[in-house]
Amino acid sequence: MILTIRNLVALMMLVLVAACSSPPPSKFKTYNGPPVTQVVVKKSERQMFLLSGKKVLKAYQVGLGPQPVGHKMFEGDGRTPEGIYYINRQNPNSQYHLSLGISYPDTEDAARAMMLGQQPGGDIMIHGRGPYGNKQTLRDWTAGCIAVNDDEMEDIFSMVRPGVPIVIYP
């Protein structure tokens, strides 16, 4: 009888402790500020800016592909594209925490790669680090994407919507 009461009290305490503990923080944040109307990346400076009109809302240090100089020519060249694209999708289940798709390749990119006898590649993203990225020691470690840390990516994911233009400068 005493053992049953002890077990019942222990179970009740366990339920109380579980009910009082807070859930893990969500990777989905909310944003109520001015809309992001453009994303600007300056590859040579390793910086990305989120703008609303001409006002910079946020600035980030970024990592790029392992061959950061020059425009992406084809799949596997390790370069990050340059030019005007747009954000075309959000991926909440990215292996790199969260990601935003960039509309690379456009028709010119595809034609350029074809003239070189190559595929243009795709799946160029702005993304966090995730477990794989957290193991990387080099600044420029992506396959041509634009990387920030996971906390920053949570902010970016909440602020930037599909359809927003992204301008990537050399």
Coordinates of C-alpha atoms in Angstrom, one line a residue:
M1 CA 0.0 0.0 0.0
I2 CA 2.8 2.4 0.9
L3 CA 4.6 1.5 -2.3
T4 CA 1.5 2.3 -4.3
I5 CA 1.1 5.7 -2.6
R6 CA 4.8 6.5 -3.2
N7 CA 4.5 5.6 -6.9
L8 CA 1.3 7.7 -7.2
V9 CA 3.0 10.7 -5.6
A10 CA 6.1 10.3 -7.7
L11 CA 4.0 10.1 -10.9
M12 CA 2.0 13.2 -9.9
M13 CA 5.3 15.1 -9.2
L14 CA 6.6 14.0 -12.6
V15 CA 3.5 15.2 -14.3
L16 CA 3.7 18.6 -12.5
V17 CA 7.4 19.0 -13.5
A18 CA 6.6 18.2 -17.1
A19 CA 3.7 20.6 -17.1
C20 CA 5.9 23.4 -15.7
S21 CA 8.8 23.0 -18.1
S22 CA 8.7 25.3 -21.1
P23 CA 8.6 23.9 -24.6
P24 CA 11.8 24.2 -26.7
P25 CA 12.1 27.5 -28.5
S26 CA 10.5 27.5 -32.0
K27 CA 12.6 28.2 -35.1
F28 CA 9.7 30.2 -36.5
K29 CA 9.7 33.8 -35.4
T30 CA 7.2 36.5 -36.1
Y31 CA 8.1 39.8 -37.7
N32 CA 5.9 42.9 -37.6
G33 CA 8.2 45.6 -39.0
P34 CA 8.3 47.3 -42.4
P35 CA 8.2 44.8 -45.3
V36 CA 11.5 43.7 -46.9
T37 CA 11.4 45.0 -50.5
Q38 CA 14.8 43.9 -51.6
V39 CA 17.8 41.7 -50.5
V40 CA 21.2 42.9 -51.5
V41 CA 24.4 40.7 -51.3
K42 CA 27.9 42.1 -51.8
K43 CA 30.0 39.0 -52.3
S44 CA 33.4 40.7 -52.1
E45 CA 32.4 42.2 -48.7
R46 CA 30.6 39.0 -47.5
Q47 CA 27.6 41.1 -46.5
M48 CA 23.9 40.8 -47.1
F49 CA 21.4 43.6 -46.5
L50 CA 17.6 43.4 -46.0
L51 CA 16.1 46.6 -47.3
S52 CA 12.7 48.3 -47.1
G53 CA 12.8 50.9 -49.8
K54 CA 16.2 52.5 -49.4
K55 CA 16.4 51.8 -45.6
V56 CA 18.6 49.0 -44.4
L57 CA 16.6 46.9 -41.9
K58 CA 19.3 44.3 -41.1
A59 CA 22.8 43.5 -42.2
Y60 CA 24.5 40.1 -42.0
Q61 CA 28.0 38.6 -42.5
V62 CA 27.7 35.7 -45.0
G63 CA 29.5 32.7 -46.2
L64 CA 29.5 31.7 -49.9
G65 CA 30.7 28.9 -52.1
P66 CA 34.4 27.9 -52.0
Q67 CA 35.1 29.8 -55.2
P68 CA 33.5 33.1 -54.3
V69 CA 35.0 35.2 -57.1
G70 CA 33.0 35.3 -60.4
H71 CA 29.5 34.4 -61.5
K72 CA 28.2 30.8 -61.2
M73 CA 28.8 29.2 -64.6
F74 CA 27.6 25.6 -64.0
E75 CA 26.8 23.0 -61.4
G76 CA 29.7 22.1 -59.2
D77 CA 31.8 25.2 -59.8
G78 CA 31.6 26.3 -56.2
R79 CA 30.5 29.8 -57.1
T80 CA 27.6 31.9 -55.9
P81 CA 25.6 33.5 -58.7
E82 CA 25.7 37.2 -59.5
G83 CA 22.8 39.3 -60.9
I84 CA 19.2 40.0 -60.2
Y85 CA 17.0 37.1 -59.1
Y86 CA 14.1 36.8 -56.7
I87 CA 13.2 34.7 -53.6
N88 CA 11.0 31.9 -55.0
R89 CA 10.3 29.6 -52.1
Q90 CA 10.6 29.1 -48.3
N91 CA 11.8 25.7 -47.0
P92 CA 11.0 25.2 -43.3
N93 CA 12.5 21.7 -43.4
S94 CA 15.9 22.5 -44.8
Q95 CA 18.9 20.4 -43.8
Y96 CA 20.5 23.8 -43.2
H97 CA 18.0 24.7 -40.5
L98 CA 15.8 27.0 -42.7
S99 CA 16.2 28.3 -46.2
L100 CA 14.9 30.7 -48.8
G101 CA 15.2 29.6 -52.5
I102 CA 16.8 32.0 -55.1
S103 CA 15.5 31.8 -58.6
Y104 CA 18.8 30.8 -60.2
P105 CA 19.2 29.6 -62.9
D106 CA 17.5 32.1 -65.2
T107 CA 17.4 31.6 -69.0
E108 CA 20.8 33.3 -69.5
D109 CA 22.4 31.1 -66.8
A110 CA 21.0 27.9 -68.4
A111 CA 22.1 29.0 -71.9
R112 CA 25.6 29.8 -70.6
A113 CA 26.0 26.4 -69.0
M114 CA 24.6 24.6 -72.0
M115 CA 27.2 26.4 -74.2
L116 CA 29.9 25.0 -71.9
G117 CA 28.4 21.5 -72.1
Q118 CA 27.3 21.6 -68.5
Q119 CA 24.2 21.7 -66.3
P120 CA 23.5 25.1 -64.7
G121 CA 22.8 23.6 -61.3
G122 CA 20.1 24.9 -59.0
D123 CA 18.9 24.9 -55.4
I124 CA 20.8 28.1 -54.7
M125 CA 19.6 29.3 -51.3
I126 CA 20.0 31.6 -48.4
H127 CA 20.3 29.2 -45.5
G128 CA 21.4 28.6 -42.0
R129 CA 24.2 26.3 -41.0
G130 CA 22.3 23.3 -39.6
P131 CA 24.3 20.3 -38.3
Y132 CA 26.5 20.0 -41.4
G133 CA 27.3 23.7 -41.6
N134 CA 28.2 23.8 -37.9
K135 CA 31.0 21.3 -38.6
Q136 CA 32.5 23.5 -41.3
T137 CA 35.6 25.5 -40.4
L138 CA 36.0 27.6 -43.5
R139 CA 34.1 30.8 -44.0
D140 CA 33.1 29.9 -47.6
W141 CA 31.8 26.3 -47.4
T142 CA 28.5 26.1 -49.3
A143 CA 27.9 24.7 -52.8
G144 CA 27.2 28.2 -54.0
C145 CA 24.6 29.3 -51.5
I146 CA 24.6 32.2 -49.1
A147 CA 24.9 31.1 -45.5
V148 CA 24.3 32.8 -42.1
N149 CA 24.1 31.3 -38.7
D150 CA 20.8 29.6 -37.6
D151 CA 19.6 32.4 -35.3
E152 CA 20.1 35.0 -38.1
M153 CA 18.3 32.6 -40.6
E154 CA 15.3 32.5 -38.2
D155 CA 15.0 36.3 -38.4
I156 CA 15.5 36.4 -42.2
F157 CA 13.0 33.6 -42.7
S158 CA 10.4 35.6 -40.8
M159 CA 11.1 38.8 -42.7
V160 CA 11.6 37.8 -46.4
R161 CA 8.7 36.5 -48.5
P162 CA 8.7 34.8 -51.9
G163 CA 8.7 37.4 -54.7
V164 CA 11.2 39.7 -53.1
P165 CA 14.1 40.6 -55.5
I166 CA 17.6 39.7 -54.5
V167 CA 20.5 41.5 -56.2
I168 CA 23.9 39.7 -55.9
Y169 CA 26.9 41.9 -56.6
P170 CA 30.5 40.7 -57.2

